[in-house]
Coordinates of C-alpha atoms and ligand atoms in Angstrom, one line a residue:
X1 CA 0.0 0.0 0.0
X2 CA 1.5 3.3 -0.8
X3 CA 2.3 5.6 2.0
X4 CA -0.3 8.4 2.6
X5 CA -1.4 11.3 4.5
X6 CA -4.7 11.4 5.0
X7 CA -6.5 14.0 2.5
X8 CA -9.2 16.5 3.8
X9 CA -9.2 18.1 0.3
X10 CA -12.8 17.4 -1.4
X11 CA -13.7 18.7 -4.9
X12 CA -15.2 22.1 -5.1
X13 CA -17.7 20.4 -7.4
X14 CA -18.6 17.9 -5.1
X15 CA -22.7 16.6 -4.9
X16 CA -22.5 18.6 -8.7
X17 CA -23.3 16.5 -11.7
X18 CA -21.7 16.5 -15.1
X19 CA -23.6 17.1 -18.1
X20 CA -22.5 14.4 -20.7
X21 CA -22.6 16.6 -24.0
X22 CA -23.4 15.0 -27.4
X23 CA -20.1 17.1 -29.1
X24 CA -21.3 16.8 -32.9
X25 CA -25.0 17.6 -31.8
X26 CA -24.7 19.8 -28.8
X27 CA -27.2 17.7 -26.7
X28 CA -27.1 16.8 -23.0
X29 CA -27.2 12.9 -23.4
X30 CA -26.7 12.0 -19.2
X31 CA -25.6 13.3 -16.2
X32 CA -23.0 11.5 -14.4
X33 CA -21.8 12.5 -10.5
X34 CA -18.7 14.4 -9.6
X35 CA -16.9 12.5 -6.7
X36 CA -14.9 14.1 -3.9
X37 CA -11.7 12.8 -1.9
X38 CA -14.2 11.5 0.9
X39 CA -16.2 9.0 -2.2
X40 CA -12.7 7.8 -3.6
X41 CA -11.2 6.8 -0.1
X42 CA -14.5 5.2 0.3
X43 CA -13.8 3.4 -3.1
X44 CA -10.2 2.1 -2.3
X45 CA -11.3 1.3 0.5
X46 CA -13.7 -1.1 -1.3
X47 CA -11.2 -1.7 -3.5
X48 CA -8.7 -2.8 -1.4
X49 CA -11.2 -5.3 1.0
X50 CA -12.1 -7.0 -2.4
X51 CA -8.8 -7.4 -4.2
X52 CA -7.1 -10.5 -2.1
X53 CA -10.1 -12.9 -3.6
X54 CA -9.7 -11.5 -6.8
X55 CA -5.9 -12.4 -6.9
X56 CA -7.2 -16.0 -5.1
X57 CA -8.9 -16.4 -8.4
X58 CA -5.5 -17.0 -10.2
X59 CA -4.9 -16.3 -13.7
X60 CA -7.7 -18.9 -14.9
X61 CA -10.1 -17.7 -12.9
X62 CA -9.7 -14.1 -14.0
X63 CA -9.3 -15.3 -18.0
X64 CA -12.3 -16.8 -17.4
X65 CA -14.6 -13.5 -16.6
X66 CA -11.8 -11.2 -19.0
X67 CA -12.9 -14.0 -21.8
X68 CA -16.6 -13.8 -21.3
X69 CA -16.2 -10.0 -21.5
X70 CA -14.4 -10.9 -25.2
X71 CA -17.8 -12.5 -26.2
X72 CA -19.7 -9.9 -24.2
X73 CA -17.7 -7.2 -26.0
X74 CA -19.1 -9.0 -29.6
X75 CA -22.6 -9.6 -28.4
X76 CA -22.7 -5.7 -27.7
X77 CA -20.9 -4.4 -30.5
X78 CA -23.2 -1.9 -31.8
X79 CA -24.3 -1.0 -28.2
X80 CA -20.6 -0.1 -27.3
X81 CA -20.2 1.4 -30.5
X82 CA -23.1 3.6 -30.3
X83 CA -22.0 4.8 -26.6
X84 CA -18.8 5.7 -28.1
X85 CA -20.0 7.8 -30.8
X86 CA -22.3 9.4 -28.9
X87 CA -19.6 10.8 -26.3
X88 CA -17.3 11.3 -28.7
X89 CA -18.7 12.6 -32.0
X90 CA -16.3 9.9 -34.1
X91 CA -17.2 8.5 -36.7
X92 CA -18.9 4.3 -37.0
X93 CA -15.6 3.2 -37.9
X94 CA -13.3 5.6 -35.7
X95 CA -15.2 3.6 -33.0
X96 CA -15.1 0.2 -34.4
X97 CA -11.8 0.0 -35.1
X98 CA -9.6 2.1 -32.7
X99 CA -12.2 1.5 -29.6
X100 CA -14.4 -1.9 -30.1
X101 CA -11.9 -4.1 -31.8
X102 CA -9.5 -2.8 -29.8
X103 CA -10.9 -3.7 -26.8
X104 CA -12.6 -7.2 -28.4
X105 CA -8.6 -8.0 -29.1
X106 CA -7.1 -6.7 -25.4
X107 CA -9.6 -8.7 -23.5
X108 CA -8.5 -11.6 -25.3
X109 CA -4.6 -11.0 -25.5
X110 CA -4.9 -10.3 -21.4
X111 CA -6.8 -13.4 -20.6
X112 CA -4.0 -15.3 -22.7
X113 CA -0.6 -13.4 -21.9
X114 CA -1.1 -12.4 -18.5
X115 CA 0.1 -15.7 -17.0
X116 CA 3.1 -15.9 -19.5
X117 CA 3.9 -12.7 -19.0
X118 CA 4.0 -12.8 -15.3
X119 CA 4.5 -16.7 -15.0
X120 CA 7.9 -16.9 -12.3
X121 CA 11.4 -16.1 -14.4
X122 CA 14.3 -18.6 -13.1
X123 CA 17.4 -16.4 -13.5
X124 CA 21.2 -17.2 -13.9
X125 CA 23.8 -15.3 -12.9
X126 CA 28.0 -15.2 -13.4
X127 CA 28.8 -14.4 -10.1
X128 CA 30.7 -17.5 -8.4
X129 CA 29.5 -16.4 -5.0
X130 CA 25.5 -17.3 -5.9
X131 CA 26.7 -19.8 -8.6
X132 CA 24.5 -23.0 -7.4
X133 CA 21.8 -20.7 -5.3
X134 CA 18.2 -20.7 -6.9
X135 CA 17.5 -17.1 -8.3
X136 CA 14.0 -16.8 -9.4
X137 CA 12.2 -12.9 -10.6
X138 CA 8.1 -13.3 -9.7
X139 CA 5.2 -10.9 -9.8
X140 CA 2.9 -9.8 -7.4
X141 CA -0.3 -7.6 -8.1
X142 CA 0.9 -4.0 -7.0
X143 CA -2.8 -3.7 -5.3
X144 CA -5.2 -1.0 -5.9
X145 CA -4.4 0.6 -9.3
X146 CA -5.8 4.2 -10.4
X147 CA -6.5 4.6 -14.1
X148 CA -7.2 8.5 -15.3
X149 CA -7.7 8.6 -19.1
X150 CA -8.2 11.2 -21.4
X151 CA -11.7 11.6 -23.9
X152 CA -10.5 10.7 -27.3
X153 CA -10.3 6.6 -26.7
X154 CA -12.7 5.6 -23.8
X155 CA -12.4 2.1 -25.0
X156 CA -9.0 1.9 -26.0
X157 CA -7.0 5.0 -23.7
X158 CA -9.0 5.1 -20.4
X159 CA -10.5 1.3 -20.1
X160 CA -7.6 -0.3 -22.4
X161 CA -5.1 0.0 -19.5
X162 CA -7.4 -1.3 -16.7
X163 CA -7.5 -4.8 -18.7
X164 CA -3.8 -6.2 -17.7
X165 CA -4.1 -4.0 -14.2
X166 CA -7.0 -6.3 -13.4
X167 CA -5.5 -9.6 -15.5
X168 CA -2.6 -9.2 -13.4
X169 CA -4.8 -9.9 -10.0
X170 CA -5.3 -6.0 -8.9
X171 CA -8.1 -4.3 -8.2
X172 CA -9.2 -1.2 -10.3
X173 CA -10.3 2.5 -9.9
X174 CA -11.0 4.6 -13.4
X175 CA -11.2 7.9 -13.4
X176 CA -12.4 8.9 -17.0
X177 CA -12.5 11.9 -18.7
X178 CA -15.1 14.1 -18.0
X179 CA -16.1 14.7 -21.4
X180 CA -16.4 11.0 -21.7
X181 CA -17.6 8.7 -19.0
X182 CA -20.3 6.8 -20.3
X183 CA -18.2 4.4 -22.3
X184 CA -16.5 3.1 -19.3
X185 CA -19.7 2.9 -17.1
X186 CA -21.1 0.6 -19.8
X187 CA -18.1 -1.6 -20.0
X188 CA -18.5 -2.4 -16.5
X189 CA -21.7 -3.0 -16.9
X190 CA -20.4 -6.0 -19.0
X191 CA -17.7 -7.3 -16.8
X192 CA -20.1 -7.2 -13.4
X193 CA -22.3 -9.6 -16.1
X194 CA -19.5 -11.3 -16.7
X195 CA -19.1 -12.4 -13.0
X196 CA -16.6 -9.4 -12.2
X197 CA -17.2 -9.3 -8.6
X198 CA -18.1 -6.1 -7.4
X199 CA -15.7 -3.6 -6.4
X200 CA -12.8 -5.4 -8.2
X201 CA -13.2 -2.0 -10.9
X202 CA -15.0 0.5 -10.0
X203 CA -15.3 4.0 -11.9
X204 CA -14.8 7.0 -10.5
X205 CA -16.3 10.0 -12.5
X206 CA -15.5 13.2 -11.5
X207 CA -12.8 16.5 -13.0
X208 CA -9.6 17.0 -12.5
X209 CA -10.0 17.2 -8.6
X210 CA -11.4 13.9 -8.9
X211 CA -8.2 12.0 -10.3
X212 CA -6.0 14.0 -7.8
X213 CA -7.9 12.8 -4.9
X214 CA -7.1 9.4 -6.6
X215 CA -3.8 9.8 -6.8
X216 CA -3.6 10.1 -3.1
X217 CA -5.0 6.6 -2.8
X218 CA -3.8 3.9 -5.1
X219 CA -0.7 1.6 -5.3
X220 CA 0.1 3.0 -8.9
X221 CA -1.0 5.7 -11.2
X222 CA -1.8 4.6 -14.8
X223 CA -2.4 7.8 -16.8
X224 CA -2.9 8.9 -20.2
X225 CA -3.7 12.7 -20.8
X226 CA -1.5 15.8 -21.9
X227 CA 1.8 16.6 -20.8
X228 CA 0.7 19.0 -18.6
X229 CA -1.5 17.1 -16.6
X230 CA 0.7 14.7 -16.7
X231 CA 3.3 16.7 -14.8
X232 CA 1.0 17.3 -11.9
X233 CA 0.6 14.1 -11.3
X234 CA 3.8 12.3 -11.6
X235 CA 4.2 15.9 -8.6
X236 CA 1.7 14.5 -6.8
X237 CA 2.6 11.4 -6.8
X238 CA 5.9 12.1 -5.6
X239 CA 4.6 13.3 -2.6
X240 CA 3.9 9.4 -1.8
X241 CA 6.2 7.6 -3.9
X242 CA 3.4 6.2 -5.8
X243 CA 4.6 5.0 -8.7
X244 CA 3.3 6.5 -11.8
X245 CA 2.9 5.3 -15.6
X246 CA 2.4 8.5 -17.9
X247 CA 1.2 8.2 -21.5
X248 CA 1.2 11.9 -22.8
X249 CA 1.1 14.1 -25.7
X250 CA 3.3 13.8 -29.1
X251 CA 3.2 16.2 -32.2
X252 CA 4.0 12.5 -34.4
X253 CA 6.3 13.0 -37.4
X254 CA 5.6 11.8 -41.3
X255 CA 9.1 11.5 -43.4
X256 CA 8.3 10.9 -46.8
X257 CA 11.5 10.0 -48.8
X258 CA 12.4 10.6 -52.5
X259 CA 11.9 7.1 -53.1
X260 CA 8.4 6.3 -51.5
X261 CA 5.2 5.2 -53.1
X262 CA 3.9 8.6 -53.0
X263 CA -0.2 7.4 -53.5
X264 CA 0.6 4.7 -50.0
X265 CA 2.5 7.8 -48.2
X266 CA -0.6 10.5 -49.3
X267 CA -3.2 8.2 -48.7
X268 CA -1.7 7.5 -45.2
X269 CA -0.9 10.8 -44.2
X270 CA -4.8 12.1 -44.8
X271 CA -6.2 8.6 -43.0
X272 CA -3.7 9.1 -39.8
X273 CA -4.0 13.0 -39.8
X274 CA -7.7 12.9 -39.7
X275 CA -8.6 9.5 -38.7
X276 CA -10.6 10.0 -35.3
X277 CA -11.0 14.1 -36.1
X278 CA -7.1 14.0 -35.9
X279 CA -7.8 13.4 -31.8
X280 CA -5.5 10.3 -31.7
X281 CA -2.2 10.8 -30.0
X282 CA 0.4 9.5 -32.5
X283 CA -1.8 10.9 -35.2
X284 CA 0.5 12.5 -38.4
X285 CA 0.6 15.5 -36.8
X286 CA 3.4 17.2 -39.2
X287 CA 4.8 15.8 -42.6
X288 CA 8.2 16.3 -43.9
X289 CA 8.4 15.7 -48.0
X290 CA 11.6 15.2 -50.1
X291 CA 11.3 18.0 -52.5
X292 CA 11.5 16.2 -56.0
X293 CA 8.3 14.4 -54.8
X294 CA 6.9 17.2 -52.7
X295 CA 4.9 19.1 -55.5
X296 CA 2.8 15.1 -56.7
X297 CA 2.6 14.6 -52.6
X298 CA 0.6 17.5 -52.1
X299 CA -1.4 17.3 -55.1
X300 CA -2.6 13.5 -54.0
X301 CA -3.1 14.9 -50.5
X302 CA -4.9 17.5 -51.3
X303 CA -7.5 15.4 -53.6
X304 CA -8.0 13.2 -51.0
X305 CA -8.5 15.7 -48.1
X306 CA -11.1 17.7 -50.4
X307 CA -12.7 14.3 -51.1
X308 CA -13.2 13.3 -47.3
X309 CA -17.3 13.5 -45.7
X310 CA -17.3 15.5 -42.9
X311 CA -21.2 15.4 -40.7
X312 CA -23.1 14.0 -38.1
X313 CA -21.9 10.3 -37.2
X314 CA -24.4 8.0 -37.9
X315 CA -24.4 4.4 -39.3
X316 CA -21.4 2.7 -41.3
X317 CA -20.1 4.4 -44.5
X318 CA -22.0 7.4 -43.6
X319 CA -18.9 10.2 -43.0
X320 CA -15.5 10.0 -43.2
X321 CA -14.7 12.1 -40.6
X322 CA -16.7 13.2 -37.3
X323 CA -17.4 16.0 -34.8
X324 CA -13.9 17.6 -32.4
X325 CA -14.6 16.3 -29.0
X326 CA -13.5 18.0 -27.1
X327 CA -15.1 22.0 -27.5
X328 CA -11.5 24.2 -26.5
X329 CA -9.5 21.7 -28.6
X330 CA -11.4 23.4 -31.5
X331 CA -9.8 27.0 -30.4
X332 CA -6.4 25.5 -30.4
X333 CA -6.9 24.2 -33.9
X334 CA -8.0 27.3 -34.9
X335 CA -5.2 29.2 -33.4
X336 CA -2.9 27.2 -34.9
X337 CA -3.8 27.4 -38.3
X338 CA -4.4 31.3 -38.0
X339 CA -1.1 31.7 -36.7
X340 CA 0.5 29.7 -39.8
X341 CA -1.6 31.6 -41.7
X342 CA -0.5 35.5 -40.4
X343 CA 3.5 33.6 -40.7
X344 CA 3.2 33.1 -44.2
X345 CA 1.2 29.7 -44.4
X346 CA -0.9 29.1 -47.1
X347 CA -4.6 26.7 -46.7
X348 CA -4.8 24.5 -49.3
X349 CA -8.3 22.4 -48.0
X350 CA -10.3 23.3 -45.4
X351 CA -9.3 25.9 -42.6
X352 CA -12.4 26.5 -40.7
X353 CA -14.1 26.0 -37.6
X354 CA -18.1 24.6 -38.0
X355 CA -20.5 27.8 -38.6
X356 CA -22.2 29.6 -36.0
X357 CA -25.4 27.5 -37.4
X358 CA -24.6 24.3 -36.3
X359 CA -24.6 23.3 -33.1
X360 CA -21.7 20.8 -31.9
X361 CA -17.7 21.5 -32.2
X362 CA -16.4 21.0 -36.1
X363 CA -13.3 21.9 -37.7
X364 CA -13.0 21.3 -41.4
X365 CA -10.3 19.3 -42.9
X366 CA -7.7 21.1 -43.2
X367 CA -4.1 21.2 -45.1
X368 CA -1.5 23.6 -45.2
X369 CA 1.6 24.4 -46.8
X370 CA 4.5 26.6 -46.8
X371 CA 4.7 26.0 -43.1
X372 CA 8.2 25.6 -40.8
X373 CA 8.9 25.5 -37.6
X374 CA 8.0 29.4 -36.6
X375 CA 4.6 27.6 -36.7
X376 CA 2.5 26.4 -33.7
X377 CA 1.4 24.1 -36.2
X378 CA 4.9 22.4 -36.1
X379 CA 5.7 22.6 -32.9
X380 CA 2.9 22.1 -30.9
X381 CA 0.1 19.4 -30.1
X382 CA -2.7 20.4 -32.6
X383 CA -5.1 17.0 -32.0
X384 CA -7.4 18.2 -34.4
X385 CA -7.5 17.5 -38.3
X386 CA -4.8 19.3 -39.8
X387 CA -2.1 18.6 -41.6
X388 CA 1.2 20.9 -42.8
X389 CA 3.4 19.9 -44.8
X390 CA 6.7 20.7 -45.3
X391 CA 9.2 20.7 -48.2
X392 CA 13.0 19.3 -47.2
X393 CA 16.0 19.0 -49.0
X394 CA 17.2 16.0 -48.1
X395 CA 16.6 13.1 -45.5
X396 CA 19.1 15.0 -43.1
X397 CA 16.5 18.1 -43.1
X398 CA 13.8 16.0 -42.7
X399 CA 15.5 14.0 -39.3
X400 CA 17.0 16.8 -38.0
X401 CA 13.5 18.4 -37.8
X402 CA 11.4 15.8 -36.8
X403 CA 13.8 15.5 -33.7
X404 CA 13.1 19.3 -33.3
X405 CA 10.4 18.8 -30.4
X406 CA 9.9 18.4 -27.1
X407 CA 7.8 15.4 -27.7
X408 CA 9.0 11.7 -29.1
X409 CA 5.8 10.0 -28.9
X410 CA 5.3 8.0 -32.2
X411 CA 7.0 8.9 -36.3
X412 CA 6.7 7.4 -39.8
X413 CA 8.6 7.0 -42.5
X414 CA 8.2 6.3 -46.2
X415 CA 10.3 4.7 -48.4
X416 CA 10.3 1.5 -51.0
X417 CA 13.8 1.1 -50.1
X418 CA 12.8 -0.8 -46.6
X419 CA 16.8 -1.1 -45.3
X420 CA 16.9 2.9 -45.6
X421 CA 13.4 3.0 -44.6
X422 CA 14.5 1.6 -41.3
X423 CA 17.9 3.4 -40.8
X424 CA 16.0 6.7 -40.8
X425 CA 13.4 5.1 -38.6
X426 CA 16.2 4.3 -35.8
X427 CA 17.4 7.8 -35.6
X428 CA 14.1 9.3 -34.9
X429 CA 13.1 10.1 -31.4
X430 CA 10.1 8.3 -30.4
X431 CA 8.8 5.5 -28.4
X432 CA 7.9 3.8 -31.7
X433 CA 8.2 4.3 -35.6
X434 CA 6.5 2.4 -38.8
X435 CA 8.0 2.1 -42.4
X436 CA 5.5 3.0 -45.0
X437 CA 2.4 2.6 -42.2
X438 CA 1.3 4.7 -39.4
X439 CA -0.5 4.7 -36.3
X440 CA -1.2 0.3 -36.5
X441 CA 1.8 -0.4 -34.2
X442 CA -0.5 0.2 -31.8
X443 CA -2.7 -2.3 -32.7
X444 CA 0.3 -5.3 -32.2
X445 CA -0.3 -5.8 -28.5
X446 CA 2.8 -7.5 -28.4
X447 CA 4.6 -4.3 -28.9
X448 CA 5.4 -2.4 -26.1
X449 CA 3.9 1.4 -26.5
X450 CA 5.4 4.3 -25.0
X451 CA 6.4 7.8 -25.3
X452 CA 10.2 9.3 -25.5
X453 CA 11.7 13.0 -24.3
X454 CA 8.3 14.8 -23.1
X455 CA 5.5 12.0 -24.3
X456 CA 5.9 9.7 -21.5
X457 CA 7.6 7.4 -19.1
X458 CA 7.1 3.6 -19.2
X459 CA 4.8 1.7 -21.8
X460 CA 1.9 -0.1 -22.3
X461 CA 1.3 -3.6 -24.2
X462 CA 3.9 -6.4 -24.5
X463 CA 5.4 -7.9 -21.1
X464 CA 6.1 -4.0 -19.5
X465 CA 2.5 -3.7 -20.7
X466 CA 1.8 -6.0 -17.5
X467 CA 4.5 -6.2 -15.2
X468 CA 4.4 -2.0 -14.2
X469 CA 1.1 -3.0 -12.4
X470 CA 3.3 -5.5 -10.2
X471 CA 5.8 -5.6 -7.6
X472 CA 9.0 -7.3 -8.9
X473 CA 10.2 -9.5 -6.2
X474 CA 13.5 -11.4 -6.4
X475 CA 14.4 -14.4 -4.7
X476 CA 17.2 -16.0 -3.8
X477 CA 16.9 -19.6 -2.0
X478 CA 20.5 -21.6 -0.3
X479 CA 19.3 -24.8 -0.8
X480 CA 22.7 -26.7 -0.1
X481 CA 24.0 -24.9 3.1
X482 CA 26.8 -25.6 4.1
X483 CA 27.5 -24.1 8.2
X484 CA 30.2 -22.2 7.5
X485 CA 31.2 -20.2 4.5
X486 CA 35.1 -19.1 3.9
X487 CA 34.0 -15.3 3.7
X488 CA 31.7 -15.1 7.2
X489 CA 32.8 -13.4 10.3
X490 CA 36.1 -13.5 11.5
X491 CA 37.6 -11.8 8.3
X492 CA 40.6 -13.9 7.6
X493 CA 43.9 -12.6 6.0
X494 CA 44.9 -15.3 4.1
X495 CA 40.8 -15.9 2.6
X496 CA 40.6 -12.1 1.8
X497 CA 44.2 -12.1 -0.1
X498 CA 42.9 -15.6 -1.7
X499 CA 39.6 -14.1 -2.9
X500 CA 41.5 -11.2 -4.3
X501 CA 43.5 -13.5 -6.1
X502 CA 41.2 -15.2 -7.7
X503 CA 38.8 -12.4 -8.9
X504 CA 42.2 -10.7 -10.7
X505 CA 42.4 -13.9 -12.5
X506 CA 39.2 -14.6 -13.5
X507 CA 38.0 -11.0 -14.7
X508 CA 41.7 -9.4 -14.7
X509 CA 43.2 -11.0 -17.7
X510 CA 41.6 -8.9 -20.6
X511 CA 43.4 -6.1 -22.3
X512 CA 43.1 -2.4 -21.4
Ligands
NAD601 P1 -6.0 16.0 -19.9 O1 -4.6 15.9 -19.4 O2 -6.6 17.3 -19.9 O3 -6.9 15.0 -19.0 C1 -6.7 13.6 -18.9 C2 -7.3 13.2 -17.6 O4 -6.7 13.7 -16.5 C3 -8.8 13.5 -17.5 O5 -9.5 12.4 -17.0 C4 -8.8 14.7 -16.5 O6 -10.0 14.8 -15.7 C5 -7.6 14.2 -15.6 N1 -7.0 15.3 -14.8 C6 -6.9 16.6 -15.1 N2 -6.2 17.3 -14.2 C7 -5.8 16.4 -13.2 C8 -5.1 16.4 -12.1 N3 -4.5 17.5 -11.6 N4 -4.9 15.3 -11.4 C9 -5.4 14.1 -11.8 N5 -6.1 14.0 -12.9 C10 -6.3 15.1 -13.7 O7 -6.0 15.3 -21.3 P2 -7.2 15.2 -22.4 O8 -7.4 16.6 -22.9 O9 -8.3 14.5 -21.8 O10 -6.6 14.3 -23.5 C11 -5.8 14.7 -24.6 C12 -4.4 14.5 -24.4 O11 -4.1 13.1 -24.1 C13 -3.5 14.8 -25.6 O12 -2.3 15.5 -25.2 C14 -3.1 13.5 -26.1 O13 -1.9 13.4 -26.9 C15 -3.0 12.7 -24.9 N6 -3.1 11.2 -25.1 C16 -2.0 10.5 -25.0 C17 -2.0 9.1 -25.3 C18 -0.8 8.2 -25.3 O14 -1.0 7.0 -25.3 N7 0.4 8.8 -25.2 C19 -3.3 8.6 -25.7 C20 -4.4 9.4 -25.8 C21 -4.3 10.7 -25.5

């Protein structure tokens, strides 16, 4: 349990309720309560008194319930689908693929891996005083876990990570975004049907106030946000040495080489700069071109921004691209093209916020060129769908800027020559890079995730994905003792000189 002091702070919008907005309509779709320090003790509390019989259940016992909640996940797909769109303002398949399926596939790979993944590590070692001993690396469930996720994934971002935190034997507290609650109340709807027994995850709704007086209570902080947030809490958390996993913001980097297939890279670039209203963190937020191809990139990427269906999400094949969710993400947007625009940019598709006359948050589109790194639009976290483009000279141009940032969260490059496809890819700073692809890393759960520089510490998926939510304990078992060992108590001249001996020659014969 990690060490606390006992919180008096309460939320100043505690006994308040938040009004779940419909962002591409406008609409109030459900209230949801706002939670103060006093409600989330009360939860770990809960938390905690369940999670021992939870962990009893062993890793079958808990594949079992995570499994039904795979076929639960399939029997409700339009249900979850639905709740996502309608929080959200994505569009049928911006839920289906990067929320549903995503969350179809992590119940599954969690139920299967987590065993493996945590299964007891035997471990060797060189040293000749433990040569013999039994060394063995295990995992224990940390405890009570606190989840605080952001609004553009509530499947994949905010409930995503509490999959392998419960797989692994803890118990659970989410605290979702504000803007976007409903998703996660849902889904544990499914896993209490799923024989979940209460209180192993419970969710926490609530603002800001809300996650920091969770903070204050769990074993482990599992957060994806912005960088900013972000900082306050690994602050906070400091205050108890809770350990903290932070997912944050990137500003994700496209190199498009000479050599690529310019209709793959264009297509690409438009799907991952507007796929999910451009709200996705390793979305192509900035795209560097090799200028002989640059003028037949822009051309392809143009045609197929101009050709994309922006409106009202409804059912399959219906719009390309949805609603912002977010309603002050659609200001930043806006600031950031304006400002490209007054330093010279120039707008080639889109470059508007939705008219006064329709209700919800929109921004069109957009693509812009003559753009550098002046720009706020190069430098900074748009999350919105935009996407400049820049003319380089040369590969060297185009790595030296995409390292330009603060961020190192996810980067693509483009080539058909694979080898130097990858040798650019291995000098880019980020967490994780594709050659000719973007953004479907992410889906490989057997790839661990995670952001360089200012876009996060530790990762999720693969066996880091799981082990962060335990404690690593190591140990060491004698089995053939014998009473007395040549190094114990009394120090003898003759052994010390001997032992000296011997390590010179066994690790003192190499060159200098
Ligand atoms: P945010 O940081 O504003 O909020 C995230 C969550 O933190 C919300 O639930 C919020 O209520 C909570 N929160 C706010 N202040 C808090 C505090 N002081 N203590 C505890 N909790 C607090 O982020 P957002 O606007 O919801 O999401 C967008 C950001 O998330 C973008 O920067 C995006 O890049 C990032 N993101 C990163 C990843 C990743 O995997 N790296 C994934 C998705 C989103």
């Amino acid at each position: 349990m990690a060490v606390t002091e006992q919180t008096t702070e309460s939320s100043a919008h505690e006994s308040e309720q938040i009004a779940v907005e419909n962002p591409a309509t406008g609409e109030v779709i459900a209230h949801v309560p706002v939670l103060g320090g006093d409600e989330i003790a009360a939860m770990a509390a809960r938390g905690r008194a369940v999670q021992p019989a939870w962990n009893a259940l062993g890793f079958e016992g808990r594949a079992r319930v995570l499994k039904r909640m795979q076929k639960w996940m399939t029997d409700n797909a339009e249900r979850v689908i639905r709740v996502v769109m309608s929080e959200t303002g994505k569009a049928y398949e911006d839920a289906q693929l990067a929320d549903w399926s995503y969350g179809v596939a992590a119940f599954g790979f969690w139920a299967k891996n987590a065993e493996p993944y945590l299964a007891d590590e035997k471990v060797s070692t060189a040293s000749p005083f433990v040569k013999g001993k039994k060394l063995v690396l295990r995992y224990e469930p940390l405890g009570l876990i606190g989840v605080i996720g952001p609004w553009n994934y509530p499947v994949t971002n905010s409930f995503g990570d509490c999959i392998p935190a419960l797989a692994a034997g803890n118990s659970v507290i989410l605290k979702p975004s504000e803007i976007t609650p409903l998703t996660s109340q849902v889904l544990l709807e499914g896993l209490l049907e799923c024989g979940m027994p209460e209180g192993v995850l419970q969710v926490a709704t609530g603002y800001g106030e809300t996650g920091a007086a969770l903070v204050e209570q769990v074993d482990m902080i599992m957060f994806t946000g912005s960088t900013a947030t972000g900082k306050k809490i690994m602050a906070k958390a400091a205050e108890t040495l809770t350990p903290v996993s932070l997912e944050l913001g990137g500003k994700d980097p496209m190199i498009v080489l000479a050599d690529a297939d310019v209709d793959r890279a264009a297509n690409l670039a438009v799907m991952y700069g507007m796929f999910n209203g451009g709200q996705t963190c390793i979305s192509v937020e900035r795209v560097y071109v090799e200028e002989p191809i640059y003028d037949e990139f822009v051309a392809k990427v143009t045609e197929k921004a101009r050709s994309l269906r922006q409106g009202l999400p409804g059912d399959a094949g219906t719009i390309d691209v949805g609603s912002m969710t977010f309603p002050p993400q659609v200001d930043i947007v806006e600031r950031h093209v304006e400002d490209a625009k007054a330093k010279g940019a120039r707008v080639l598709v889109g470059g508007h916020r939705g008219g006064a006359d329709r209700p919800g948050n929109w921004f069109e589109p957009t693509v812009l060129v003559d753009v550098d790194h002046t720009m706020e639009c190069m430098t900074e976290e748009t999350f919105g769908p935009t996407l400049p483009i820049m003319k380089v000279a040369d590969a060297e141009e185009a790595i030296r800027l995409a390292n330009d940032s603060p961020y190192g969260l996810a980067a693509s490059v483009f080539s058909k020559d694979v080898a130097k496809g990858e040798a650019v890819a291995r000098r880019i700073q980020a967490g994780a890079v594709c050659v000719n692809d973007a953004l479907i890393n992410y889906l490989a759960l057997e790839l661990p995730m995670g952001g360089a520089k200012a876009s996060g510490m530790g990762t999720r998926h693969g066996k880091g994905g799981i082990r962060k939510f335990c404690q690593h304990q190591s140990i060491l078992v004698t089995r053939f003792a014998l009473k007395d060992e040549p190094q114990m108590y009394p120090y003898k001249p003759k052994i010390t000189k001997g032992l000296q001996k011997a390590i010179k020659f066994m690790y003192g014969r190499g060159k200098r």
